[in-house]
Structure formats: C-alpha cells, structure tokens
Amino acid sequence: MTDVRTHLSRLDKPLQYATRNDFANLSKLRELEPFVKHQIQAMQSLPLPASMPALLTQLAETVVGFDDLTLTEKRPRAQQAAQILSRLHALSDRADAPPAPVPPPKPTATPTPAPAAVSEDPLAQPVQFMRGVGPRRAALLGKLSLHTVGDLLWCLPVRYEDRRNITPLGMLQAGTRRTFCGTVTAFQLHPTSRGKSFATLRLEDSSAPLTCKWFQHRGLALQERFPIGARVVGNGLIAFNRYDGNREVVHPDLETLEADDTELVHFGRLVPIYPLTAGLTQKNMRSLMHNTVETFVPLIRETLPQSVCTAHRLPVLEQAMRGVHFPDDNSDLAALNEQRTAFHTRLVFEEFFLLELGLAIRHREVRNTRRDKHYDRPNHLGDALLKHLPFQLTVAQQRVLDEILTDMHRPFPTNRLIQGDVGSGKTIVALLAMLLAVSNGQQAALMAPTEILAEQHLATLRALLQHLDLEVALLTGTVKGRSRQKLLQRIADGEVSVLVGTHALLYENVQFHGLGMIVVDEQHRFGVMQRAGLRQKGLRPDVLVMTATPIPRTLAMTLYGDLDLSILDELPPGRLPAKTVDKGHQAYIVYPLIEESESLDLGAAAAMAEHLRHAVFPEYEVGLLHGRLAAEERDAVMRAFVEGRLHILVSTTVIEVGVDVANATVMLIENAERFGLAQLHQLRGRVGRGTARATCLLLPGQKLSRESRQRLKVMQESTDGFYVAEQDLQIRGPGELLGTKQSGLPELRVGNILHHGVWLERARQSAFTLLDEDPHLSREEHRALLQAVQTRWGRQFELATVG
Ligand code: ADP
Ligand code: MG
C-alpha cells in the first residue's frame, strides 16, 4: 500500500489548498485536472483494493474540465474530490490493517451480501457526515426518517416556489402573488381591541416600502429571526391597505438572505420547499439539500439499465435527482408541483421498479426453494369429504382446487391468492387442499381475522369433517390457562390435524409438529412482508391467502405481487329452497362498533333491539347479536336468524363477513358514515343474495364531513365491488383502506399507487421481463440494480442474495 499512499498524499496537497479557508484559494488553483489524472494513472498500474478503482474513476470525473468552470461550479467539485480522497485514504489504511479474524461460518445456507459492498455505498453514509449536521440536527432529521444521505436524496420537495423573478417593492400589485426582496427597517406589535396583537415588519428597497403582517404570531421570535437591517426574501399574496395606502402581505413566506447567498439556492430560481419538523427551518433544510445534491449526486451509480430508461424515455438518475431538487429556470412550475416532470416520473418508476423486481425475485426464489414436504399419498381425506358433501363443486371451485393441488405436487412451496366474492365457496376449496396435507401426515391451519370468524370457521369445519376421524381445534385469545397449555401440547405432538385461529397465532410461538399448509382468510395485513416473516419462524408451509374484498389492481400488485392468483368467479347455485313467506323477508339493522366506545355503541344496539321488539314490531321476532355474547349465545342467535325464526337482527358489524342468509332483503345501517367503503360494501353484500330485490338503507349520523358524504355517495352510485374499492382507495389512501399503519404494505418514498398507477403497471411489466432475461441479474449492466434491490427490499422480503 505504500505506493498507493504516496500517490494519495500527493493528491492531498492541491485539494487541501483548494478547500482551505472556505475555498479562499480556489481562484488561484490551475491545472488540477492533468495533475489528478496523472496520479490516478500511476495508481491504476498498482495492485489496488477491490473498491478503489471505482472511486478513482469517480475522482477523475470530478476534475473533468475543471479549469473552465466558474468559481461557483468549482466549489462543489473540489469538495467532492476532497471527500472521495478521504475515502480513498480510509480504504488504503484498511488494506494495511492486519486481516480481521475469520468469523465462524453461519449455520444458514443463505449467503448474505458482503457487508463491505454495502458500506462502500456513499449514499449509505449517515447524515451526520454532512457539513452542518451535528447530533442535534441529525436527531431532527431522524424524526423525518432521514438517516442516511440516500434518505435525504429521496426526500423530495413537497412543492416549489417561483422565485425566479424578484419584483421590486414599488412594482408589487395588489391581488398578485409575488416574490420580493428588501431590508427590514421596522418591527412593531399592534395591540388590538380584544387584547391580542398583530405584528408587522416593514421592508424597504430603493423603490417603496412593504408591510408584512402576522396575526397569531410569536412576536419576539419574528423579531429575532428578522432583525432590523436584515435582508429578506419573501413570497405571498399582495394586498392594498386602505388606511395607510401601503401595500402589505399577510403571513408571507419569509427567509433571511445572507451575504454568501450568491449561489442562487434560496432565491432567483425555482425554489424547492421541503417537509420540515419543529426546530428545522426551510432554509436549513434547503441548504442541506443543496449541499447533499452537489456532493453526492455525482457519486450516484445509475441503477436502471439503459434499455429500460430508453424504453420508457426516462432521464438518468443523476439528472432526475438534480431536476427534482433544484430545477432549471425554464422548468414547468405546474408540472413540478404536481410531481409529473420527467424527473419525478423517473424516481417514481425507479421505486416501483425496485419493488416489483423484489417481488419478482421473491416469486422466483420461492419457486427455486425445494419443498420440504411431499404429498405422495393421495388425498384420501379429501375424497372422503367429497363423498359426504351435500352439493357438487362448481366449475370454478373445481378449477381453483386443481390449480392448488397442482401447486402442491410441484417441487416448490405453494404461494397462492384466491380471490372470490363472499359466498363463492372459498372455504370448501381451501379445506380440500388442507386435507391433502393432512392425508400426508401434515398439519394444516386456517387463520381468520377475528375471533368470531374463527369460531364460525371452526363450526363449519367440524360439521364438514364430522365423518372423518380428525382432530379439529380452535386456538384464540380466549383459550386460556391449562386448556391452552394442553392444546399447545397436542398441537406440538401432532394430535391436532386442523387448527383454526386468528392471525395472532402467527405471531405467537405455536410449535407445530409439522405444519404443511396455512390458509389465511380475509387479511390484507398478511402482505408480502408478513409472509416473508414466516420463514424467520422456521415455518415453510404452503400458503393460501383468501380474500373476498375486491382489491384494486395496483394494490394487489403491491401486496400480493409475488403470489400466483386463482379467481373464483362463479357463485354456487342457490341451495336453500325458497321459503314460503307471506310478508316475510328478513332484515338486518347494523350499528357501528368502535373499539374505544364499545359499551356505548353496544348500548345503542341493545336499546334499539328492545325498542323494536316492544314498541315497533311486537308481531316480529327481534334478535340481538354482538361480539360480547358468549359463543353459544351468538351461535344460537345466528342459527335462529338463518333458520328464519328471527325476522329482524340488530347487530354490530360481526355479521360483516361470512354470513349468508338468502332470505334477508333489507338492511339498515345506522351511522353509516362511520364505516369504511369496503366495510359498507361487505355489509351490503349480506342482502340481495336471494332472488328478491333487496334494499340497503344508509342512515348517516348528524355531522357529515365532506369525505363521509363522498363515501356514501359512492355507495349509492354503484354495487360493483371493484369500483367501490377503487373509490375507497382514492378517498382514503391505501393505508386507511387496509387498516391502520401496519397495513402490510411495503413503504414507498416517492411512488404513490393512487397517482402513479400507470407507472406501477409499467414498472411491473418491465421488472418481470428483465428478470426473465437475466434471472440472476448477473450481467454487468445489472450489477447496480441488484445491489439497489438488495439494499431496498432484501431484508424485508427475505431475499437470498441473487447471483
Ligand atoms: P366464502 O367464499 O364467502 O368463504 P363459503 O365458503 O363460506 O364462501 O361458502 C358459502 C356457502 O356456500 C356455504 O354455506 C357453503 O357450504 C356453500 N357452498 C360452497 N360451495 C357450494 C356449492 N358448490 N354448491 C352449493 N353450496 C356451496
Ligand atoms: Mg369465507
């Protein structure tokens, strides 16, 4: 390394000279380019540590055409060069150090990416590394989830302000929004009659004064930030003050200008506005961003292969990063603000592309995993069940079942999504598949989203399996103490063949004897990341995910993009003989049930049931159903309704999924605005299952927000589940649609599946095609891409290293 070191220290001299004392000598520096290149050439003939050549190339690039640059352009270049040089020093020091002891080999077969490769990524450096970022500011940035240089670069402006043209104060016209610049000449607090005060700052330039006004302010903070004599730049809506005849602007965006604000970062251009957190000013943030862009964007490695960029007419990454953060003067302000410039699109595409590539790789990896259980024995339990079934499978059911069984006979684990409307008969299909696993000595588990549904499933499965000699058990939170311990033991011993429970089971450490298959019913939080997580628990079952919720395509591509898909697109023929009824269909009345106010809503439902029973419909039987009833009571009520002994069922949302009474034709939903669209759609789906025309009444509470009104309107407009889901997505966003924050959705930084759906489709296409062509991303031009997808999704999707 000695020789390398010599060359590096030769490079130190001009670069230290250039950057010293805030670049004081920069104008005197000559011939940097040939000098640097000469040293680099000399080094290239020496044996070098692995990542050094790439850095040397980057260094050479920073000095290209150096002498011809303006001073402003030279500064960031010189700074970059100095930074690259210090990394080169660090590398050569490390190469000299005695080799680290070899760590014991890991027990896993999965190779992990070499850590060195990751730490060489300049964008992985923590933000503290940046000039002007100490521990305090780093903590503030941390609140915005900005931990690394890469995080900063991917934190895009929320909007842009047009500060290209500064209007002299004398030329400001009332009624226009303008950018202006002036010197603070006075600060005043004006008491008002109601004991409050407003604050004014007087600005002046050579042409006229302008009053800046704040109501609700912290007067002293204003005075501190904009002291008399300070030069400021601002933007706002200009108004005319009738009393003093001056122009004024209320609550302007105002920033001070410092003497060295000559680089046109904060004004005289289209200025980016970033998300902030308390304690961080826009100006701090923008300076930091400018610094980051100038220093690191040139070090960015292009991720997308050129063919992909060309096909979608996308600018290269470096250009896109500059373009979104500090756009050129001739950019289109509206396009910037709507995030639809080519630069934005490129970043959105990249994010989607990496996501879809991650999903594609995961899909492929699952198919490359050898299954550890084999279903050599025939499905004798399934066949036995079929013999006892009171109906025949529909064509769609048979087709989907075949798809699953084919999967199960393949050499890799099954990972399939079954989509089918409520009542399409998913349960029996899943059960028949589970029985193949059980016929082969494995266990199978069925997971439901709520305890009630788990209990319903248990009842269904027990009834269906009554002729088979199998142990079917329920494990939910309500099974406690000794019986829980005993059950866990029987599961571990393999005595339980079929286990029904809630999803919570997956997060507890239930020990299985041999879990062959997991069926997950109606649970969107069981997205790609959760499924990937199973492997960490040492479970590698076949996985079926079932859903009745129509999932908008873009969402499905994000959540389930790694699954194979089966669709049950046929409802079984009506099997209940039509009841002879004089006036008599049945009706539901539904009350929302919100966790925090459970007792209150329950009270409302119970009171309503009483009221209906005695005062309104004394001639009918009215039942009450809610989650607090004991299981037997609930069953009894449900059975009474199913069998027509109850005419009106007052209920909380427990009837939402899975309940099917064809004779029920009227539903009244109280406080309908409290339900999400998907939920309303599910509820409404409970009526209109028979031949009679059904009615669903949505009874809103009193105060309706705009959003609620919009939602109820969608329900009126359409009964098409996909339309409703799509609208729900538009109104509420994916996180809300799927539940709370842990929606199971991979987190995206710039891509938005609502606004950029088209690009998601394109990215998916493109990613899957690319992986077909280069299954291991082993081609040279895909190296950076492989690294990027590993960094971004490798851990969360549990990707083994590709290649
Ligand atoms: P979902 O798809 O909503 O889970 P289920 O599996 O609960 O639907 O089935 C709804 C009802 O339809 C159940 O009562 C089930 O027994 C019945 N069913 C399922 N398949 C058929 C069929 N092929 N013919 C008649 N009834 C069926
Ligand atoms: Mg179901």
Tab-separated table of C-alpha atoms in Angstrom, residues 254-639:
chain	number	residue	atom	x	y	z
A	254	LEU	CA	-40.057	34.936	4.559
A	255	GLU	CA	-36.404	33.976	4.735
A	256	THR	CA	-33.320	35.974	5.541
A	257	LEU	CA	-30.613	36.318	2.955
A	258	GLU	CA	-27.015	36.097	3.953
A	259	ALA	CA	-24.179	37.810	2.219
A	260	ASP	CA	-22.985	34.498	0.826
A	261	ASP	CA	-26.323	33.519	-0.658
A	262	THR	CA	-24.881	34.046	-4.046
A	263	GLU	CA	-25.228	30.526	-5.353
A	264	LEU	CA	-28.867	31.072	-6.107
A	265	VAL	CA	-30.065	28.398	-3.767
A	266	HIS	CA	-32.769	30.239	-1.908
A	267	PHE	CA	-33.952	32.813	-4.413
A	268	GLY	CA	-33.618	33.882	-8.023
A	269	ARG	CA	-34.749	30.411	-9.074
A	270	LEU	CA	-37.493	27.840	-8.708
A	271	VAL	CA	-37.066	27.068	-5.046
A	272	PRO	CA	-37.870	23.666	-3.520
A	273	ILE	CA	-39.908	23.551	-0.311
A	274	TYR	CA	-39.183	20.508	1.844
A	275	PRO	CA	-41.093	18.786	4.612
A	276	LEU	CA	-39.979	20.096	7.990
A	277	THR	CA	-40.214	19.310	11.630
A	278	ALA	CA	-40.172	21.721	14.574
A	279	GLY	CA	-36.687	23.129	15.045
A	280	LEU	CA	-35.673	22.855	11.431
A	281	THR	CA	-36.190	25.857	9.173
A	282	GLN	CA	-36.893	25.678	5.492
A	283	LYS	CA	-33.660	27.420	4.869
A	284	ASN	CA	-31.609	24.949	6.946
A	285	MET	CA	-33.194	22.139	5.104
A	286	ARG	CA	-32.742	23.628	1.687
A	287	SER	CA	-29.075	24.406	2.315
A	288	LEU	CA	-28.519	20.868	3.478
A	289	MET	CA	-30.276	19.503	0.431
A	290	HIS	CA	-28.272	21.684	-1.879
A	291	ASN	CA	-25.088	20.545	-0.289
A	292	THR	CA	-26.199	16.913	-0.481
A	293	VAL	CA	-27.176	17.153	-4.111
A	294	GLU	CA	-23.954	18.884	-5.081
A	295	THR	CA	-21.758	16.473	-3.188
A	296	PHE	CA	-23.430	13.143	-3.674
A	297	VAL	CA	-25.413	13.209	-6.847
A	298	PRO	CA	-22.227	12.909	-8.908
A	299	LEU	CA	-21.390	9.779	-6.896
A	300	ILE	CA	-24.684	8.111	-7.608
A	301	ARG	CA	-24.437	4.928	-9.563
A	302	GLU	CA	-27.071	4.571	-12.242
A	303	THR	CA	-29.429	1.775	-11.263
A	304	LEU	CA	-31.713	1.264	-14.239
A	305	PRO	CA	-30.266	-0.461	-17.292
A	306	GLN	CA	-30.080	1.838	-20.239
A	307	SER	CA	-32.547	-0.233	-22.219
A	308	VAL	CA	-35.195	0.369	-19.556
A	309	CYS	CA	-34.553	4.120	-19.475
A	310	THR	CA	-34.763	4.288	-23.209
A	311	ALA	CA	-37.900	2.208	-23.446
A	312	HIS	CA	-39.740	4.448	-21.011
A	313	ARG	CA	-37.975	7.643	-22.012
A	314	LEU	CA	-36.666	8.251	-18.558
A	315	PRO	CA	-33.791	10.567	-17.728
A	316	VAL	CA	-30.802	9.080	-15.927
A	317	LEU	CA	-30.830	9.024	-12.137
A	318	GLU	CA	-28.292	11.780	-11.672
A	319	GLN	CA	-30.219	14.135	-13.887
A	320	ALA	CA	-33.516	13.231	-12.236
A	321	MET	CA	-32.151	13.924	-8.754
A	322	ARG	CA	-30.916	17.351	-9.768
A	323	GLY	CA	-34.111	18.074	-11.620
A	324	VAL	CA	-36.440	17.338	-8.717
A	325	HIS	CA	-34.410	19.117	-6.080
A	326	PHE	CA	-33.095	22.160	-7.863
A	327	PRO	CA	-34.946	22.505	-11.126
A	328	ASP	CA	-33.736	24.625	-14.008
A	329	ASP	CA	-35.183	28.052	-14.509
A	330	ASN	CA	-37.089	27.002	-17.567
A	331	SER	CA	-38.902	24.102	-15.873
A	332	ASP	CA	-42.667	23.974	-15.763
A	333	LEU	CA	-43.773	25.078	-12.311
A	334	ALA	CA	-47.168	23.406	-12.501
A	335	ALA	CA	-45.664	20.101	-13.599
A	336	LEU	CA	-43.171	20.304	-10.759
A	337	ASN	CA	-45.858	20.962	-8.208
A	338	GLU	CA	-47.916	18.075	-9.469
A	339	GLN	CA	-44.815	15.874	-9.419
A	340	ARG	CA	-45.250	14.914	-13.022
A	341	THR	CA	-42.000	16.136	-14.555
A	342	ALA	CA	-39.870	13.539	-16.308
A	343	PHE	CA	-37.562	13.739	-13.303
A	344	HIS	CA	-40.288	12.868	-10.842
A	345	THR	CA	-41.506	10.111	-13.093
A	346	ARG	CA	-38.055	8.635	-13.275
A	347	LEU	CA	-37.799	8.442	-9.483
A	348	VAL	CA	-41.296	7.052	-9.127
A	349	PHE	CA	-40.554	4.472	-11.786
A	350	GLU	CA	-37.327	3.527	-10.110
A	351	GLU	CA	-39.030	2.976	-6.784
A	352	PHE	CA	-41.781	0.859	-8.333
A	353	PHE	CA	-39.268	-0.980	-10.452
A	354	LEU	CA	-37.177	-1.966	-7.453
A	355	LEU	CA	-40.311	-3.013	-5.591
A	356	GLU	CA	-41.615	-5.138	-8.423
A	357	LEU	CA	-38.197	-6.578	-9.062
A	358	GLY	CA	-38.037	-7.507	-5.392
A	359	LEU	CA	-41.418	-9.193	-5.697
A	360	ALA	CA	-40.392	-10.938	-8.894
A	361	ILE	CA	-37.224	-12.199	-7.278
A	362	ARG	CA	-39.174	-13.402	-4.296
A	363	HIS	CA	-41.652	-15.158	-6.538
A	364	ARG	CA	-38.776	-16.825	-8.305
A	365	GLU	CA	-36.940	-17.694	-5.124
A	366	VAL	CA	-39.980	-19.428	-3.728
A	367	ARG	CA	-40.095	-21.457	-6.913
A	368	ASN	CA	-36.460	-22.310	-6.502
A	369	THR	CA	-36.919	-23.450	-2.946
A	370	ARG	CA	-37.282	-27.182	-2.718
A	371	ARG	CA	-40.341	-28.045	-0.714
A	372	ASP	CA	-39.558	-29.980	2.430
A	373	LYS	CA	-42.802	-31.914	2.496
A	374	HIS	CA	-44.009	-34.119	-0.253
A	375	TYR	CA	-47.555	-35.087	-0.913
A	376	ASP	CA	-47.030	-38.538	-2.394
A	377	ARG	CA	-50.072	-40.086	-0.838
A	378	PRO	CA	-53.437	-39.441	-2.463
A	379	ASN	CA	-55.949	-37.078	-0.897
A	380	HIS	CA	-57.986	-39.834	0.701
A	381	LEU	CA	-59.428	-37.490	3.329
A	382	GLY	CA	-60.452	-35.003	0.679
A	383	ASP	CA	-62.093	-37.763	-1.333
A	384	ALA	CA	-63.955	-38.943	1.733
A	385	LEU	CA	-65.184	-35.419	2.378
A	386	LEU	CA	-66.360	-35.023	-1.200
A	387	LYS	CA	-68.463	-38.157	-0.806
A	388	HIS	CA	-70.344	-36.632	2.086
A	389	LEU	CA	-70.801	-33.170	0.609
A	390	PRO	CA	-74.465	-32.314	0.064
A	391	PHE	CA	-73.549	-30.412	-3.111
A	392	GLN	CA	-71.243	-30.575	-6.089
A	393	LEU	CA	-68.336	-28.239	-6.534
A	394	THR	CA	-68.950	-25.527	-9.078
A	395	VAL	CA	-66.796	-25.482	-12.194
A	396	ALA	CA	-64.890	-22.523	-10.770
A	397	GLN	CA	-64.300	-24.291	-7.468
A	398	GLN	CA	-63.043	-27.408	-9.234
A	399	ARG	CA	-60.721	-25.343	-11.408
A	400	VAL	CA	-59.255	-23.432	-8.472
A	401	LEU	CA	-58.885	-26.613	-6.451
A	402	ASP	CA	-56.999	-28.207	-9.342
A	403	GLU	CA	-54.733	-25.189	-9.538
A	404	ILE	CA	-53.887	-25.505	-5.873
A	405	LEU	CA	-53.399	-29.282	-5.949
A	406	THR	CA	-51.144	-28.920	-8.971
A	407	ASP	CA	-49.117	-26.409	-6.986
A	408	MET	CA	-48.891	-28.822	-4.109
A	409	HIS	CA	-47.425	-31.516	-6.305
A	410	ARG	CA	-44.754	-29.204	-7.639
A	411	PRO	CA	-41.281	-29.360	-6.135
A	412	PHE	CA	-41.562	-25.867	-4.586
A	413	PRO	CA	-43.917	-24.412	-1.950
A	414	THR	CA	-47.349	-23.119	-2.864
A	415	ASN	CA	-47.979	-19.378	-2.600
A	416	ARG	CA	-51.359	-18.526	-3.982
A	417	LEU	CA	-54.028	-15.873	-3.642
A	418	ILE	CA	-57.633	-16.935	-4.048
A	419	GLN	CA	-59.949	-14.129	-4.873
A	420	GLY	CA	-63.690	-14.728	-4.838
A	421	ASP	CA	-66.782	-12.886	-3.765
A	422	VAL	CA	-68.487	-13.620	-0.470
A	423	GLY	CA	-70.407	-16.852	-0.838
A	424	SER	CA	-68.338	-18.105	-3.751
A	425	GLY	CA	-67.344	-21.072	-1.619
A	426	LYS	CA	-63.699	-20.496	-0.836
A	427	THR	CA	-63.786	-22.392	2.436
A	428	ILE	CA	-64.527	-25.806	0.977
A	429	VAL	CA	-61.834	-25.369	-1.665
A	430	ALA	CA	-59.277	-24.432	0.948
A	431	LEU	CA	-60.366	-27.304	3.160
A	432	LEU	CA	-59.955	-29.864	0.386
A	433	ALA	CA	-56.427	-28.595	-0.195
A	434	MET	CA	-55.699	-28.687	3.526
A	435	LEU	CA	-56.823	-32.301	3.570
A	436	LEU	CA	-54.192	-33.260	1.029
A	437	ALA	CA	-51.608	-32.035	3.515
A	438	VAL	CA	-53.340	-33.900	6.349
A	439	SER	CA	-53.641	-37.079	4.253
A	440	ASN	CA	-49.882	-36.891	4.013
A	441	GLY	CA	-49.329	-36.654	7.735
A	442	GLN	CA	-49.028	-32.888	7.917
A	443	GLN	CA	-50.975	-30.353	9.934
A	444	ALA	CA	-52.984	-27.524	8.420
A	445	ALA	CA	-54.041	-24.185	9.893
A	446	LEU	CA	-56.825	-21.797	8.960
A	447	MET	CA	-56.477	-18.221	10.175
A	448	ALA	CA	-59.349	-15.749	10.374
A	449	PRO	CA	-59.228	-12.007	11.033
A	450	THR	CA	-61.451	-12.044	14.134
A	451	GLU	CA	-62.277	-14.469	16.894
A	452	ILE	CA	-65.901	-14.649	15.872
A	453	LEU	CA	-64.988	-15.636	12.365
A	454	ALA	CA	-62.514	-18.149	13.687
A	455	GLU	CA	-65.306	-19.692	15.722
A	456	GLN	CA	-67.571	-19.722	12.687
A	457	HIS	CA	-64.884	-21.430	10.676
A	458	LEU	CA	-64.402	-23.974	13.419
A	459	ALA	CA	-68.098	-24.775	13.411
A	460	THR	CA	-68.132	-25.076	9.624
A	461	LEU	CA	-65.076	-27.315	9.525
A	462	ARG	CA	-66.281	-29.512	12.345
A	463	ALA	CA	-69.592	-30.016	10.584
A	464	LEU	CA	-67.929	-30.820	7.294
A	465	LEU	CA	-65.378	-33.133	8.864
A	466	GLN	CA	-67.726	-34.939	11.216
A	467	HIS	CA	-67.456	-38.205	9.287
A	468	LEU	CA	-63.700	-38.134	9.222
A	469	ASP	CA	-61.714	-39.097	12.208
A	470	LEU	CA	-59.718	-35.885	12.563
A	471	GLU	CA	-58.996	-33.602	15.436
A	472	VAL	CA	-60.011	-30.026	14.652
A	473	ALA	CA	-59.133	-27.448	17.302
A	474	LEU	CA	-59.567	-23.760	17.953
A	475	LEU	CA	-56.838	-21.587	19.376
A	476	THR	CA	-57.769	-17.968	20.091
A	477	GLY	CA	-57.032	-15.472	22.833
A	478	THR	CA	-59.993	-16.747	24.810
A	479	VAL	CA	-58.475	-20.195	25.212
A	480	LYS	CA	-56.502	-19.670	28.378
A	481	GLY	CA	-54.684	-21.328	31.221
A	482	ARG	CA	-54.487	-25.080	31.471
A	483	SER	CA	-56.651	-25.854	28.491
A	484	ARG	CA	-54.380	-23.650	26.391
A	485	GLN	CA	-51.294	-25.452	27.633
A	486	LYS	CA	-52.889	-28.791	26.870
A	487	LEU	CA	-53.923	-27.671	23.429
A	488	LEU	CA	-50.456	-26.339	22.639
A	489	GLN	CA	-49.057	-29.682	23.678
A	490	ARG	CA	-51.455	-31.580	21.438
A	491	ILE	CA	-50.522	-29.304	18.555
A	492	ALA	CA	-46.842	-29.912	19.188
A	493	ASP	CA	-47.422	-33.656	19.353
A	494	GLY	CA	-49.247	-33.591	16.059
A	495	GLU	CA	-52.509	-34.837	17.524
A	496	VAL	CA	-54.343	-31.792	16.189
A	497	SER	CA	-54.660	-32.144	12.424
A	498	VAL	CA	-56.518	-28.964	11.647
A	499	LEU	CA	-56.037	-25.822	13.708
A	500	VAL	CA	-58.336	-22.826	13.423
A	501	GLY	CA	-57.382	-19.493	14.938
A	502	THR	CA	-56.861	-15.795	14.470
A	503	HIS	CA	-53.878	-14.311	12.716
A	504	ALA	CA	-52.426	-13.503	16.094
A	505	LEU	CA	-51.364	-17.150	16.213
A	506	LEU	CA	-48.752	-16.475	13.624
A	507	TYR	CA	-47.069	-14.020	15.937
A	508	GLU	CA	-47.027	-16.333	18.890
A	509	ASN	CA	-44.688	-19.198	19.052
A	510	VAL	CA	-47.018	-22.053	18.483
A	511	GLN	CA	-44.925	-25.164	17.964
A	512	PHE	CA	-46.299	-27.384	15.268
A	513	HIS	CA	-45.471	-30.997	14.777
A	514	GLY	CA	-45.350	-30.429	11.043
A	515	LEU	CA	-47.233	-27.510	9.533
A	516	GLY	CA	-47.926	-28.329	5.899
A	517	MET	CA	-50.325	-25.587	4.976
A	518	ILE	CA	-51.528	-22.223	6.203
A	519	VAL	CA	-54.717	-20.713	4.868
A	520	VAL	CA	-55.147	-17.042	5.679
A	521	ASP	CA	-58.683	-15.772	5.328
A	522	GLU	CA	-59.502	-12.171	4.535
A	523	GLN	CA	-56.487	-10.462	5.866
A	524	HIS	CA	-54.657	-7.799	3.952
A	525	ARG	CA	-52.101	-7.298	6.560
A	526	PHE	CA	-50.731	-10.618	5.513
A	527	GLY	CA	-48.840	-8.999	2.686
A	528	VAL	CA	-45.527	-9.891	1.203
A	529	MET	CA	-43.543	-8.867	4.258
A	530	GLN	CA	-45.616	-10.858	6.703
A	531	ARG	CA	-45.413	-13.940	4.537
A	532	ALA	CA	-41.693	-13.481	4.211
A	533	GLY	CA	-41.601	-13.320	8.007
A	534	LEU	CA	-42.911	-16.887	8.320
A	535	ARG	CA	-39.598	-18.210	7.201
A	536	GLN	CA	-37.894	-16.494	10.103
A	537	LYS	CA	-40.051	-18.549	12.428
A	538	GLY	CA	-38.727	-21.653	10.782
A	539	LEU	CA	-42.059	-22.303	9.090
A	540	ARG	CA	-42.200	-23.098	5.429
A	541	PRO	CA	-45.772	-24.154	4.850
A	542	ASP	CA	-47.733	-23.921	1.667
A	543	VAL	CA	-49.605	-20.655	1.822
A	544	LEU	CA	-53.070	-19.814	0.555
A	545	VAL	CA	-54.400	-16.302	1.029
A	546	MET	CA	-58.153	-15.918	0.540
A	547	THR	CA	-59.983	-12.686	0.055
A	548	ALA	CA	-63.481	-11.574	-0.813
A	549	THR	CA	-62.573	-7.911	-0.890
A	550	PRO	CA	-62.102	-6.734	-4.411
A	551	ILE	CA	-58.570	-5.432	-4.322
A	552	PRO	CA	-57.733	-2.694	-6.780
A	553	ARG	CA	-55.146	-3.984	-9.182
A	554	THR	CA	-52.436	-1.566	-8.202
A	555	LEU	CA	-52.839	-2.536	-4.591
A	556	ALA	CA	-52.795	-6.224	-5.390
A	557	MET	CA	-49.583	-5.759	-7.328
A	558	THR	CA	-48.025	-4.152	-4.287
A	559	LEU	CA	-49.268	-6.525	-1.612
A	560	TYR	CA	-49.535	-9.803	-3.420
A	561	GLY	CA	-47.275	-9.195	-6.382
A	562	ASP	CA	-45.287	-12.331	-5.541
A	563	LEU	CA	-48.276	-14.672	-5.389
A	564	ASP	CA	-49.932	-16.794	-8.017
A	565	LEU	CA	-53.567	-15.931	-8.479
A	566	SER	CA	-56.739	-18.010	-8.641
A	567	ILE	CA	-60.149	-16.484	-9.165
A	568	LEU	CA	-63.468	-17.963	-8.057
A	569	ASP	CA	-65.778	-16.183	-10.424
A	570	GLU	CA	-68.935	-18.184	-10.006
A	571	LEU	CA	-71.420	-18.286	-7.154
A	572	PRO	CA	-72.822	-21.683	-6.209
A	573	PRO	CA	-76.427	-22.151	-7.254
A	574	GLY	CA	-78.997	-21.132	-4.641
A	575	ARG	CA	-79.352	-24.146	-2.391
A	576	LEU	CA	-81.913	-23.017	0.170
A	577	PRO	CA	-85.407	-23.841	-1.022
A	578	ALA	CA	-87.235	-20.563	-1.362
A	579	LYS	CA	-89.202	-20.012	1.783
A	580	THR	CA	-92.894	-19.530	1.522
A	581	VAL	CA	-93.380	-16.179	3.017
A	582	ASP	CA	-96.442	-14.067	3.265
A	583	LYS	CA	-94.950	-10.720	4.022
A	584	GLY	CA	-91.912	-12.197	5.347
A	585	HIS	CA	-88.371	-11.480	4.335
A	586	GLN	CA	-85.849	-10.762	6.998
A	587	ALA	CA	-83.959	-7.624	7.872
A	588	TYR	CA	-80.670	-6.538	9.408
A	589	ILE	CA	-80.112	-3.396	11.422
A	590	VAL	CA	-76.435	-2.658	11.843
A	591	TYR	CA	-74.694	-0.430	14.344
A	592	PRO	CA	-71.079	0.558	14.079
A	593	LEU	CA	-68.914	-0.716	16.850
A	594	ILE	CA	-65.817	1.226	17.589
A	595	GLU	CA	-63.302	-0.231	19.983
A	596	GLU	CA	-62.984	2.714	22.369
A	597	SER	CA	-66.694	3.276	22.808
A	598	GLU	CA	-67.716	-0.334	22.607
A	599	SER	CA	-70.041	-0.220	25.580
A	600	LEU	CA	-71.722	2.915	24.320
A	601	ASP	CA	-72.489	1.530	20.874
A	602	LEU	CA	-73.434	-1.748	22.325
A	603	GLY	CA	-75.879	0.143	24.489
A	604	ALA	CA	-77.320	1.779	21.397
A	605	ALA	CA	-77.744	-1.533	19.621
A	606	ALA	CA	-79.252	-3.204	22.674
A	607	ALA	CA	-81.612	-0.304	23.316
A	608	MET	CA	-82.692	-0.334	19.684
A	609	ALA	CA	-83.379	-4.046	19.830
A	610	GLU	CA	-85.543	-3.526	22.909
A	611	HIS	CA	-87.349	-0.644	21.320
A	612	LEU	CA	-88.071	-2.537	18.104
A	613	ARG	CA	-89.117	-5.656	19.944
A	614	HIS	CA	-91.696	-3.928	22.118
A	615	ALA	CA	-92.751	-0.664	20.568
A	616	VAL	CA	-92.347	-1.014	16.841
A	617	PHE	CA	-92.605	-4.648	15.739
A	618	PRO	CA	-94.302	-6.537	18.535
A	619	GLU	CA	-95.506	-9.058	15.955
A	620	TYR	CA	-91.957	-9.965	14.855
A	621	GLU	CA	-89.083	-11.709	16.497
A	622	VAL	CA	-86.132	-9.372	17.007
A	623	GLY	CA	-82.689	-10.710	17.836
A	624	LEU	CA	-79.518	-9.034	19.028
A	625	LEU	CA	-76.018	-10.040	18.024
A	626	HIS	CA	-72.736	-8.610	19.173
A	627	GLY	CA	-69.195	-9.626	19.970
A	628	ARG	CA	-69.684	-9.674	23.729
A	629	LEU	CA	-72.139	-12.538	23.645
A	630	ALA	CA	-70.815	-15.897	24.629
A	631	ALA	CA	-70.086	-18.155	21.679
A	632	GLU	CA	-73.102	-20.416	22.230
A	633	GLU	CA	-75.474	-17.462	22.509
A	634	ARG	CA	-74.077	-15.952	19.364
A	635	ASP	CA	-74.452	-19.234	17.570
A	636	ALA	CA	-77.982	-19.620	18.795
A	637	VAL	CA	-78.944	-16.133	17.609
A	638	MET	CA	-77.298	-16.651	14.261
A	639	ARG	CA	-78.889	-20.026	13.799
